[in-house]
Amino acid sequence: MAMSGMRGLSVFISDIRNCQNKEQERLRVDKELGNIRTRFKNEKALTPYEKKKYVWKMLYIYMLGYDVDFGHMEAVSLISAPKYPEKQVGYIVTSSLLNENHDFLRLAINTVRNDIIGRNETFQCLALTMVGNIGGREFAESLAPDVQKLLISSSCRPLVRKKAALCLLRLYRKNPDVVNVDGWADRMAQLLDERDLGVLTSSMSLLVALVSNNHEAYWSCLPKCIKILERLARSQDIPQEYTYYGIPSPWLQVKTMRALQYFPTIEDPNARRSLFEVLQRILMGTDVVKNVNKNNASHAVLFEALALVMHLDAEKEMMSQCVALLGKFIAVREPNIRYLGLENMTRMLMVTDVQDIIKRHQAQIITSLKDPDISIRRRALDLLYGMCDVSNAKDIVEELLQYLSTAEFAMREELSLKAAILAEKFAPDLSWYVDVILQLIDKAGDFVSDDIWFRVVQFVTNNEDLQPYAAAKAREYLDKPAIHETMVKVSAYILGEFGHLLARRPGCSPKELFSIIHEKLPTVSTSTISILLSTYAKILMHSQPPDPELQNQIWAIFKKYESSIEVEIQQRAVEYFELSRKGAALMDILAEMPKFPERQSALIKKAEDTEVDTAEQSAIKLRAQQQSQTSNALVVTEQSHANGTPSVGQLSLVKMPSMSSHVDGNSADPRLSPENGTLTVVDSQPSSADLLGDLLGPLAIEGPPSINVHPQPSSNPGSDGTVVEATAIVPVGEQANSVQPIGNIAERFHALCVKDSGVLYEDPYIQIGIKAEWRGHQGHLVLFLGNKNTSPLVSVQALILPPMHLKMELSLVPDTIPPRAQVQCPLEVINLHPSRDVAVLDFSYKFGNDMVDVKLRLPAVLNKFLQPISVSAEEFFPQWRSLPGPPLKLQEVVRGVRPLPLLEMANLFNSYHLLVCPGLDPNPNNLVASTTFFSESTRAMLCLIRIETDPADRTQLRMTIASGDPTLTFELKEFVKEQLVSIPTTTRIPIQQTPTSPVAQPTSAPAALTDPGAMLAALL
Amino acid sequence: MIKAVLVMNTQGKPRLSKFYEFQPVEKQQEAIRNVFSVLCSRPEHVSNFVDAESFFGPDSRLVYKHFATLYFVFIFDSSENELAILDLIQVMTLIGVIGYQLVSVLSVLEAVNFWLKTVFVETLDKCFRNVCELDIVFNYSKMHTILDEIILGGQVLETSSTEVMKAIDEISKCALFPIWFLTCRLEASSNAINLVPKSVSGWRSR
């Protein structure tokens, strides 16, 4: 049979295909998994063929979406099979099922290495493929030299060498040191002289990865790249199999031009000239033809050439040639080329000065907004958004509004947001802006966020000229038979405030305004009812002398809502009712809203926030800012750029590692690092710990924050040691106090944070020892429970309270510990993501009549997941530079540091696995340290630390921490800070009591307070 | 870098999936579901690009190609050229076609044999509709071998279909399985039907 003779596999696949539904499929899969499991139990009885078959089945089941959590060992063991068929299956299945951190993979390193250095080329290929797919750091360390040797060997076949090139690329990503050997750059340049296009293609991919990190070392490769391009462009020595629809290896052309884009510039005039010749030829010589595949290939090359031209910032003439080409592309029939034409035009908009030429294509771009393909419509929208300025804003925004009625739901939100932003940024006059937003609400009310209508209200309130116009417009919309609730809100608000300005117009008397607004009340939600009640109160205030009929009507409504179940509505009804009886005094209280403080638009801010991810996009932002400065329409937004937003949130002490803005503020604002640099950060997770942190505010704040995790009644302050430290052990109930611990529990815990074994807790009856092994993001702990007495300990219970970021599994703890016996309980720990929270062991037992219950912190702390790593200067500085600023790199001035000689501080760092690298920083007062952090979410991640001390004042220092993960950077910074600041001294100035309230605030509160929209909402 | 290669049928069933950045199995399935839900709603004759950032994170691009009852999907980051990836998909399918030409007499006989058996299992109609899919389903193990000759560690290893076929040919000699790597057969409705040699479509329609 043709299926590699694996009939069993085919039958199984057929069965799966014949399943009528998911349930049947699951049953069949479970049956098969059960079968495989039983077969694997008796591994010796399996023939290699059977093993192979079962492993393939596992892979198939895995692809169907079922977790296959066994049989990994069998898959890995096939790698060492002597025959090719088994070995091949072993390699393929292993690289699909396992990831680089898998333990079994380590077992295979030797076999893999033997295959790589062996003589059998087919084995070499298999091994290189697997390492290239899933090889980790350990593979990099032990295999890199062998792989390099294969790559540059002249005796190896191209088939092996091209795989070696990509395998080396993977190893380089895992450990950049593998190519940091002397002379590697020269070898790389030699590799580019290769004649075999397969090897050349792989080597070029390797080069792209290398130069993208460090182009300096590879200048010698630049002329070679240009040579390769020339060779391809002239079709010199290109074998037929690499010619694709008549185009010489489009893939290699693309990769080579990509590599060239990582060199900042080309200085050699000869090289530059020959490159431009090639590019010119590509730009001129590509045409849209009938064959789709040929089009794809030729345009892949063309678009890459365009990108390179843009990068090189060629002469104006060549640039306009590029724009002309793009203009042609966005009008062709072929959808892929239209798509890329629009995308590249957007890119071009940002880097060069060709906007005017692009504007000529505006009509065509607007047509693309009606393309049947949503991908193309999105690109068109992006381009229109990017090219919009004061001169064409009116046209573009009106097109967007028109398109809004026909656009599909998936795009409406983005569309309305973009239209609102453009209208605000480039409005030629404010009444137009009001028109646009009201139209937006009218056409796509569901997609208009509150921010948008809050912003309109702000503008109208702040611009007196605009008020009558806005009021009249709002009145017009109310005449429509069915309007969106947001429209009800904004109209009611505007008419309440400024309706009196319309008093002389027909249909706008207070009474008429009231009745038309009140018509909408039965259909709206509670939040709108609150706004309507305010509007009624305002209408009442403006109708002086009071119209008794209107007054009675409105009072009746207030009366009705006095018993509303909604507190907000009830309160408003009660208050407005009472206020409105005060007559003239009402005028003062319900007077017009004052002008809003000028601040940055929440919308523009939101748009900018989403735009920060790539450098290209920040170029848009920059341009947008420059342009809006030249626009005089909305000066309001501009000043806020200079002033910055008054950030209420900065006063709060809530930890928000996920919100970069707050972290920024944290590091930027010295007010935030509280007195003496002690930590005042409290975890904001909605847990009982918060409530306790709340109650114990002043106490908790003095110690390391991890203590806050303990749910504790503060019943025994000062029993021994310092106040805070004593809270580490928490007796439950009165009896507990009768058994006193031996030694200081907090001290024991701190000792265990740097050691891996020792005593965690001891009292007259029991001793709890701990021994730990840490590997990567996993930990293996053993708890030793020793009964010190001649009678048994009963009702023994151990419960682990893990924090969110740790997965912990404690094996069964026996109920009774016999006299003078020791019980060992293994505890497995997996670190999911970076956090400083600490796990707690809730341990209780009974001895005679004494019931003892202690809560002990477990030393599974952040530094246990660190592995010291020494970095060289060549490695450190590029890494350091590549992490430019918050949230990946955070800096903070820490005061109140325990004064330490530098050497001692270095020792302290080393003890926490932060390896101090001497000599990296030229200033002898500074320390530079590096480490690798392991967790499931970040995997292995390099962290870099720099401490700048002040020899004149040892109690303060500045630290900068960088890593590839914002949470990790933040947590590590706080962790280091905890280690450096002095743990409570007696002469502390008590911190004010206020922290209690911010502690209880939900995470979003501070952010909301900085948001003008939210402030307005609060005012409503 | 290429992040993942997915092949799924027009009902959303995965036929081949390979992730070059490790993802837990639930994430993989979620990705497949999300991709499918977008692809199945796209009309014919539109571009081959889809916004993928919402389900593969920032800096993700998605290119797909629809052949008969299969979607070939590549997810990659901005270091790759979109159209070049599209070429690659074309190369992959070309290899399937060249595979036909190398079919030895023996394996044709085997194939026909197999074909008849399946006919009894499923209705002829259904078989016909799924025909190109079946090849992938049952040559699932070989698809992995082919993929490994085209992409390694998320990087493109070889773009010449001739070279890939040579490599596969060598492997098949070692692995003792006959070469009929029929990755993608195309139905009469597909625009690329001219690529399928007559001799093969002949026995197929029997």
mmCIF file of N, CA and C in Angstrom, chain A residues 49 126 174 207 213 217 242 273 317 356 475 520 555 686 692 760 859 918 924 949:
data_model
loop_
_atom_site.group_PDB
_atom_site.id
_atom_site.type_symbol
_atom_site.label_atom_id
_atom_site.label_comp_id
_atom_site.label_asym_id
_atom_site.label_seq_id
_atom_site.Cartn_x
_atom_site.Cartn_y
_atom_site.Cartn_z
ATOM 1 N N TYR A 49 8.730 -0.467 13.699
ATOM 2 C CA TYR A 49 7.641 -0.075 12.817
ATOM 3 C C TYR A 49 6.427 0.372 13.621
ATOM 4 N N LEU A 126 18.638 15.648 8.801
ATOM 5 C CA LEU A 126 17.566 15.505 9.793
ATOM 6 C C LEU A 126 17.904 16.267 11.063
ATOM 7 N N LYS A 174 19.211 32.151 19.665
ATOM 8 C CA LYS A 174 19.166 31.653 21.032
ATOM 9 C C LYS A 174 20.363 32.150 21.828
ATOM 10 N N LEU A 207 22.525 36.362 6.957
ATOM 11 C CA LEU A 207 23.105 37.703 6.958
ATOM 12 C C LEU A 207 22.063 38.745 7.383
ATOM 13 N N ASN A 213 20.908 43.151 13.611
ATOM 14 C CA ASN A 213 21.336 43.425 14.980
ATOM 15 C C ASN A 213 22.581 44.289 15.033
ATOM 16 N N ALA A 217 29.623 45.287 12.004
ATOM 17 C CA ALA A 217 30.606 44.227 11.807
ATOM 18 C C ALA A 217 30.593 43.682 10.385
ATOM 19 N N TYR A 242 16.380 27.783 -10.874
ATOM 20 C CA TYR A 242 16.161 28.947 -10.011
ATOM 21 C C TYR A 242 15.538 30.105 -10.775
ATOM 22 N N ARG A 273 26.374 53.763 -7.265
ATOM 23 C CA ARG A 273 25.956 53.912 -8.659
ATOM 24 C C ARG A 273 25.493 52.569 -9.232
ATOM 25 N N GLU A 317 14.188 62.715 -8.201
ATOM 26 C CA GLU A 317 13.688 62.223 -9.482
ATOM 27 C C GLU A 317 13.250 60.762 -9.378
ATOM 28 N N ASP A 356 2.540 65.900 -1.945
ATOM 29 C CA ASP A 356 1.779 66.601 -2.985
ATOM 30 C C ASP A 356 1.538 65.705 -4.188
ATOM 31 N N ARG A 475 -31.068 70.735 18.130
ATOM 32 C CA ARG A 475 -32.533 70.819 18.054
ATOM 33 C C ARG A 475 -33.038 70.165 16.769
ATOM 34 N N LYS A 520 -38.211 61.508 24.412
ATOM 35 C CA LYS A 520 -37.230 60.435 24.235
ATOM 36 C C LYS A 520 -37.035 59.614 25.496
ATOM 37 N N TRP A 555 -41.484 69.179 38.003
ATOM 38 C CA TRP A 555 -41.495 68.726 39.402
ATOM 39 C C TRP A 555 -42.110 67.342 39.524
ATOM 40 N N PRO A 686 -7.614 42.327 42.932
ATOM 41 C CA PRO A 686 -8.745 42.365 43.850
ATOM 42 C C PRO A 686 -8.772 41.117 44.721
ATOM 43 N N LEU A 692 -6.735 43.882 53.441
ATOM 44 C CA LEU A 692 -5.865 43.890 54.609
ATOM 45 C C LEU A 692 -4.847 44.990 54.488
ATOM 46 N N LEU A 760 13.115 26.352 57.487
ATOM 47 C CA LEU A 760 12.106 27.367 57.189
ATOM 48 C C LEU A 760 11.396 27.791 58.463
ATOM 49 N N PRO A 859 10.265 30.379 49.999
ATOM 50 C CA PRO A 859 11.302 31.105 49.257
ATOM 51 C C PRO A 859 11.296 30.799 47.765
ATOM 52 N N PRO A 918 32.297 43.216 35.869
ATOM 53 C CA PRO A 918 33.223 44.309 36.110
ATOM 54 C C PRO A 918 33.831 44.785 34.794
ATOM 55 N N PRO A 924 34.119 53.879 37.885
ATOM 56 C CA PRO A 924 34.298 52.863 38.939
ATOM 57 C C PRO A 924 33.198 52.900 39.987
ATOM 58 N N THR A 949 26.138 54.884 41.492
ATOM 59 C CA THR A 949 26.147 55.337 42.875
ATOM 60 C C THR A 949 26.844 56.683 42.957
#
